Amino acid sequence: MTPATRTAPGLRVLAADPGPQWAAEHREEVLAEVEASGAVLLRGPGVASAADLAAVTAALGVEPMAEREGFAPRERHGDTVYSASHWPADAPMCMHHEQSYAAEVPGLLVFGCLTAPERGGRTMLADSQHVLRSLPPDLVEPFRRHGWLLLRTYQDVGVPWTDAFGTDDRALVDAYCAAEGIRHEWSADGRLRTAQRRAAVVAHPRTGVPGWFNQIAFLNELTMDPAIREYLLDQYGPAGLPFTTARGDTTPIDADTVETVNAVYDAAAFGEPWQDGDVLVVDNIRMAHSREPYEGPREVAVVLGNPVRLTGHVLPGGETG
């Protein structure tokens, strides 16, 4: 077995050989590390392209899945590999679980560093089980009881619905929403508004251990730049924001809640500076991830994999009006 090291405070690092053969030969070892720790960094696979990352992912036995309902633009490279979400280099990306608002979520994420930045740009991680234990019980309880609500308006700001749903056929969007527990309505001018209610605390499908699994803080309007938020409110009104969140009983989320969640995430965050060719395998149910600001070119690609439908995750209700 390849010796594993641990970076402070907790990311496991395995030394790997270049190419997919090492990944195939050490598949069980890699996945065992992910099961035990929630994530593992492979140092040495030498991925330099989307095709390289796809090959290593396949060698690890990860089943790729398509992204739906994306909230930030990203490029698709071939059938299975996506670019990192387009996000300003000088702005941090808050902690989140990939597609935690969807009915079918990625069980695993496989990140590949094609070009490491000069400074910053780490993909940070936070254990959802630790985060849940660290949050104030009176903050958690309403979300545990009611879940959380994601409200989106697809219009000329943000990701177009045609990109988010991968089609320009309204009938296909209608069918998708009906199947995935999303309430939706079309306006006369072609805007699409959606609402979906999801559990905020979920049991890990393998261990049954509960974790804080949501994007309550990240996708809340209070995380927007205040000037941008005021402009959008002025132009479109509260019902026209590209996204915001609420409690599952439609109670608005206040600034203290957003700040407390993000503070707990910040305290729990750990990561390792990227090196060219690294591969990071993450249990998306257990680990939230974020991205630091950075300087210099940074190219990180990702495969969303091992789709899973979590027990009790999709909740009835949600309003678009």
Coordinates of C-alpha atoms in Angstrom, one line a residue:
M1 CA 0.0 0.0 0.0
T2 CA 1.2 3.5 -0.8
P3 CA 2.0 5.4 2.4
A4 CA -0.5 8.2 3.0
T5 CA 0.5 11.5 4.6
R6 CA -1.8 14.0 6.2
T7 CA -1.6 17.8 5.9
A8 CA -2.7 19.9 8.8
P9 CA -5.3 19.6 9.9
G10 CA -6.7 16.8 7.8
L11 CA -6.3 16.2 4.1
R12 CA -4.9 12.8 3.2
V13 CA -2.2 12.8 0.5
L14 CA -1.2 9.7 -1.6
A15 CA 1.9 9.7 -3.8
A16 CA 0.8 8.5 -7.3
D17 CA 2.5 7.6 -10.5
P18 CA 1.7 9.5 -13.8
G19 CA -1.2 8.2 -15.9
P20 CA -4.4 6.1 -15.3
Q21 CA -2.6 2.8 -14.7
W22 CA -1.6 3.7 -11.1
A23 CA -5.2 4.8 -10.4
A24 CA -6.6 1.5 -11.7
E25 CA -4.1 -0.6 -9.7
H26 CA -4.7 1.4 -6.5
R27 CA -8.5 2.0 -6.9
E28 CA -9.5 0.2 -3.7
E29 CA -6.8 2.0 -1.7
V30 CA -7.9 5.4 -3.0
L31 CA -11.6 4.8 -2.4
A32 CA -10.9 3.4 1.0
E33 CA -9.1 6.7 1.9
V34 CA -12.1 8.7 0.7
E35 CA -14.5 6.5 2.8
A36 CA -12.3 6.9 5.8
S37 CA -11.4 10.6 5.6
G38 CA -14.0 12.2 3.2
A39 CA -11.3 13.2 0.6
V40 CA -7.9 12.3 -0.6
L41 CA -5.3 14.2 -2.7
L42 CA -3.4 12.2 -5.3
R43 CA 0.0 13.8 -5.9
G44 CA 1.7 12.7 -9.1
P45 CA -1.0 11.6 -11.6
G46 CA 0.2 14.3 -13.9
V47 CA -3.2 15.3 -15.4
A48 CA -2.6 18.0 -17.9
S49 CA -5.8 18.0 -19.9
A50 CA -9.5 17.1 -19.5
A51 CA -8.8 13.9 -21.3
D52 CA -6.2 12.9 -18.7
L53 CA -8.6 13.6 -15.9
A54 CA -11.4 11.6 -17.6
A55 CA -9.0 8.7 -17.9
V56 CA -7.9 8.8 -14.3
T57 CA -11.6 9.1 -13.2
A58 CA -12.5 6.1 -15.3
A59 CA -9.6 4.1 -13.9
L60 CA -10.9 4.8 -10.4
G61 CA -14.3 3.3 -11.4
V62 CA -16.2 6.6 -10.9
E63 CA -19.4 6.8 -12.9
P64 CA -19.7 10.4 -14.5
M65 CA -22.9 12.3 -14.5
A66 CA -24.2 15.5 -16.3
E67 CA -24.6 18.7 -14.5
R68 CA -28.2 20.1 -14.3
E69 CA -29.4 23.3 -12.7
G70 CA -26.0 24.9 -12.5
F71 CA -25.8 28.3 -10.8
A72 CA -22.6 29.6 -12.4
P73 CA -21.3 29.2 -16.0
R74 CA -18.8 26.5 -16.7
E75 CA -17.4 24.9 -19.8
R76 CA -17.9 21.3 -20.8
H77 CA -14.9 19.4 -22.1
G78 CA -16.1 16.2 -23.9
D79 CA -18.8 14.1 -22.3
T80 CA -17.7 13.9 -18.7
V81 CA -15.4 16.8 -17.7
Y82 CA -16.3 20.3 -16.7
S83 CA -14.3 23.4 -16.0
A84 CA -14.4 24.9 -12.6
S85 CA -17.3 27.4 -12.2
H86 CA -16.5 30.8 -13.7
W87 CA -16.0 33.0 -10.6
P88 CA -13.9 36.2 -10.2
A89 CA -10.3 35.3 -9.3
D90 CA -10.2 37.9 -6.5
A91 CA -13.4 36.7 -4.8
P92 CA -13.7 33.7 -2.6
M93 CA -16.3 31.0 -3.4
C94 CA -18.2 30.1 -0.3
M95 CA -18.4 26.5 1.0
H96 CA -21.1 24.4 -0.6
H97 CA -21.9 20.8 -1.6
E98 CA -22.1 20.4 -5.4
Q99 CA -25.8 20.4 -6.5
S100 CA -27.1 19.9 -3.0
Y101 CA -30.4 21.4 -4.3
A102 CA -30.9 18.8 -6.9
A103 CA -32.9 15.6 -6.5
E104 CA -30.0 13.5 -7.8
V105 CA -26.6 14.7 -6.5
P106 CA -23.0 13.7 -7.1
G107 CA -21.7 11.2 -4.6
L108 CA -18.1 11.9 -5.6
L109 CA -16.2 14.7 -7.2
V110 CA -12.9 14.3 -9.0
F111 CA -10.9 17.5 -9.4
G112 CA -7.8 17.8 -11.6
C113 CA -5.3 20.6 -11.4
L114 CA -4.3 21.2 -15.0
T115 CA -2.5 24.5 -14.1
A116 CA -1.8 25.6 -10.6
P117 CA -2.1 29.3 -9.7
E118 CA 0.9 31.3 -8.6
R119 CA -0.7 32.2 -5.2
G120 CA -3.9 31.1 -3.4
G121 CA -6.6 29.2 -5.2
R122 CA -6.8 26.2 -2.9
T123 CA -9.9 24.0 -3.0
M124 CA -10.8 24.1 0.6
L125 CA -12.8 21.4 2.4
A126 CA -15.0 21.2 5.4
D127 CA -16.6 18.0 7.0
S128 CA -20.4 18.4 7.0
Q129 CA -20.6 16.1 10.1
H130 CA -18.3 18.4 12.0
V131 CA -20.1 21.5 10.8
L132 CA -23.4 20.1 11.9
R133 CA -22.0 19.5 15.4
S134 CA -20.5 22.9 15.5
L135 CA -23.5 25.0 14.5
P136 CA -25.8 26.4 17.3
P137 CA -28.7 23.9 17.9
D138 CA -31.2 26.7 17.8
L139 CA -30.0 27.6 14.3
V140 CA -30.1 24.0 13.1
E141 CA -33.4 23.0 14.5
P142 CA -35.8 25.0 12.1
F143 CA -33.8 23.7 9.1
R144 CA -33.8 20.2 10.5
R145 CA -37.6 20.4 10.9
H146 CA -38.5 22.3 7.7
G147 CA -35.6 21.9 5.3
W148 CA -34.5 24.7 3.1
L149 CA -36.0 26.4 0.0
L150 CA -34.1 27.5 -3.1
L151 CA -35.8 30.1 -5.2
R152 CA -34.5 31.0 -8.7
T153 CA -35.5 33.3 -11.5
Y154 CA -34.0 32.5 -14.9
Q155 CA -33.9 35.7 -17.0
D156 CA -31.3 38.0 -18.5
V157 CA -29.1 37.9 -15.4
G158 CA -27.2 34.8 -14.4
V159 CA -27.3 31.3 -16.1
P160 CA -30.0 31.1 -18.8
W161 CA -32.5 28.3 -18.2
T162 CA -31.5 26.8 -21.6
D163 CA -28.0 26.3 -20.2
A164 CA -29.1 25.2 -16.7
F165 CA -31.4 22.5 -18.0
G166 CA -29.4 21.6 -21.2
T167 CA -32.4 22.2 -23.6
D168 CA -34.4 24.9 -25.2
D169 CA -37.6 22.8 -25.1
R170 CA -40.0 24.1 -22.4
A171 CA -41.8 20.8 -22.4
L172 CA -38.6 19.0 -21.4
V173 CA -38.1 21.5 -18.6
D174 CA -41.7 21.0 -17.4
A175 CA -41.1 17.2 -17.4
Y176 CA -37.8 17.5 -15.6
C177 CA -39.2 19.8 -12.9
A178 CA -42.2 17.5 -12.4
A179 CA -39.9 14.5 -12.0
E180 CA -37.4 16.2 -9.7
G181 CA -39.7 17.9 -7.2
I182 CA -39.3 21.4 -8.5
R183 CA -42.3 23.8 -8.6
H184 CA -42.0 26.2 -11.6
E185 CA -43.9 28.7 -13.6
W186 CA -43.3 30.5 -16.9
S187 CA -44.0 34.3 -17.2
A188 CA -45.5 35.9 -20.3
D189 CA -42.1 37.3 -21.2
G190 CA -40.4 33.9 -21.0
R191 CA -38.9 34.1 -17.6
L192 CA -38.8 30.8 -15.6
R193 CA -39.2 30.8 -11.8
T194 CA -38.5 27.7 -9.7
A195 CA -38.7 26.7 -6.1
Q196 CA -37.4 23.5 -4.6
R197 CA -37.5 22.3 -1.0
R198 CA -34.8 20.0 0.2
A199 CA -33.6 18.6 3.5
A200 CA -30.8 20.6 5.1
V201 CA -29.5 17.7 7.2
V202 CA -29.1 14.4 5.5
A203 CA -27.8 11.0 6.6
H204 CA -24.7 9.8 4.7
P205 CA -25.9 7.0 2.4
R206 CA -23.1 4.6 3.4
T207 CA -22.6 5.3 7.2
G208 CA -25.9 6.9 8.2
V209 CA -24.1 9.7 10.0
P210 CA -26.0 13.0 9.6
G211 CA -24.3 16.1 8.0
W212 CA -25.1 19.7 7.2
F213 CA -25.8 19.3 3.4
N214 CA -27.2 22.3 1.7
Q215 CA -26.3 25.7 0.1
I216 CA -28.4 27.8 2.5
A217 CA -25.7 30.5 3.0
F218 CA -23.9 30.3 -0.3
L219 CA -27.0 30.9 -2.5
N220 CA -28.7 33.4 -0.2
E221 CA -29.1 36.9 -1.7
L222 CA -27.1 38.3 1.3
T223 CA -23.9 36.7 0.0
M224 CA -24.1 38.9 -3.1
D225 CA -22.0 42.1 -3.4
P226 CA -24.3 44.7 -1.7
A227 CA -24.1 47.0 -4.7
I228 CA -25.1 44.2 -7.1
R229 CA -27.9 43.1 -4.8
E230 CA -29.3 46.6 -4.6
Y231 CA -29.2 47.0 -8.4
L232 CA -31.0 43.7 -8.9
L233 CA -33.6 44.5 -6.4
D234 CA -34.1 47.9 -8.0
Q235 CA -34.4 46.4 -11.5
Y236 CA -36.3 43.2 -10.8
G237 CA -37.7 43.4 -7.3
P238 CA -37.4 40.7 -4.6
A239 CA -39.1 38.1 -6.7
G240 CA -36.8 38.6 -9.6
L241 CA -33.4 37.9 -8.0
P242 CA -31.5 35.1 -9.9
F243 CA -31.4 33.1 -6.6
T244 CA -32.0 33.3 -2.9
T245 CA -32.8 30.8 -0.1
A246 CA -35.3 30.6 2.7
R247 CA -36.3 28.1 5.4
G248 CA -38.5 25.3 4.1
D249 CA -41.5 27.0 5.7
T250 CA -40.7 30.1 3.6
T251 CA -39.4 32.1 6.6
P252 CA -36.6 34.5 5.3
I253 CA -33.0 33.8 6.4
D254 CA -31.4 36.7 8.2
A255 CA -27.8 38.0 8.0
D256 CA -26.9 36.5 11.4
T257 CA -27.7 33.0 10.1
V258 CA -25.7 33.4 6.9
E259 CA -22.7 34.8 8.9
T260 CA -22.9 32.1 11.5
V261 CA -22.9 29.3 8.9
N262 CA -20.0 30.8 7.0
A263 CA -18.0 31.4 10.2
V264 CA -18.4 27.7 11.2
Y265 CA -17.3 26.7 7.7
D266 CA -14.3 29.0 7.9
A267 CA -13.2 27.5 11.2
A268 CA -13.6 24.0 9.8
A269 CA -11.8 24.6 6.5
F270 CA -8.6 22.8 5.5
G271 CA -6.8 22.3 2.2
E272 CA -3.5 21.9 0.4
P273 CA -2.0 24.2 -2.3
W274 CA -2.5 22.8 -5.7
Q275 CA 0.5 21.5 -7.8
D276 CA 0.3 20.9 -11.5
G277 CA -1.2 17.4 -12.2
D278 CA -2.8 16.8 -8.8
V279 CA -6.1 15.0 -8.5
L280 CA -8.5 15.5 -5.5
V281 CA -11.2 12.9 -4.9
V282 CA -14.0 14.2 -2.6
D283 CA -17.0 12.6 -1.0
N284 CA -19.5 15.3 -2.0
I285 CA -22.1 14.2 0.7
R286 CA -19.6 14.4 3.5
M287 CA -17.4 17.3 2.4
A288 CA -18.3 20.8 1.4
H289 CA -15.8 22.6 -0.7
S290 CA -14.9 26.2 -1.6
R291 CA -12.2 28.1 -3.5
E292 CA -9.8 30.7 -2.3
P293 CA -9.0 33.9 -4.3
Y294 CA -5.9 33.5 -6.4
E295 CA -3.3 35.2 -8.6
G296 CA -2.0 33.9 -11.9
P297 CA -3.6 31.4 -14.3
R298 CA -5.5 28.6 -12.6
E299 CA -7.2 25.8 -14.5
V300 CA -9.0 23.2 -12.4
A301 CA -11.4 20.7 -14.1
V302 CA -13.9 18.4 -12.4
V303 CA -15.9 15.3 -13.0
L304 CA -19.2 14.9 -11.2
G305 CA -19.7 11.3 -10.4
N306 CA -21.5 8.4 -8.7
P307 CA -25.0 10.0 -8.8
V308 CA -27.2 9.2 -5.7
R309 CA -30.7 10.0 -4.6
L310 CA -30.6 10.6 -0.8
T311 CA -33.4 9.3 1.4
G312 CA -35.7 12.1 2.6
H313 CA -33.8 14.7 0.6
V314 CA -36.6 15.9 -1.7
L315 CA -39.4 17.5 0.4
P316 CA -42.8 18.5 -0.7
G317 CA -43.7 22.2 -1.0
G318 CA -42.1 25.4 -2.1
E319 CA -43.6 28.5 -3.6
T320 CA -42.7 30.4 -6.7
G321 CA -45.1 33.3 -6.1

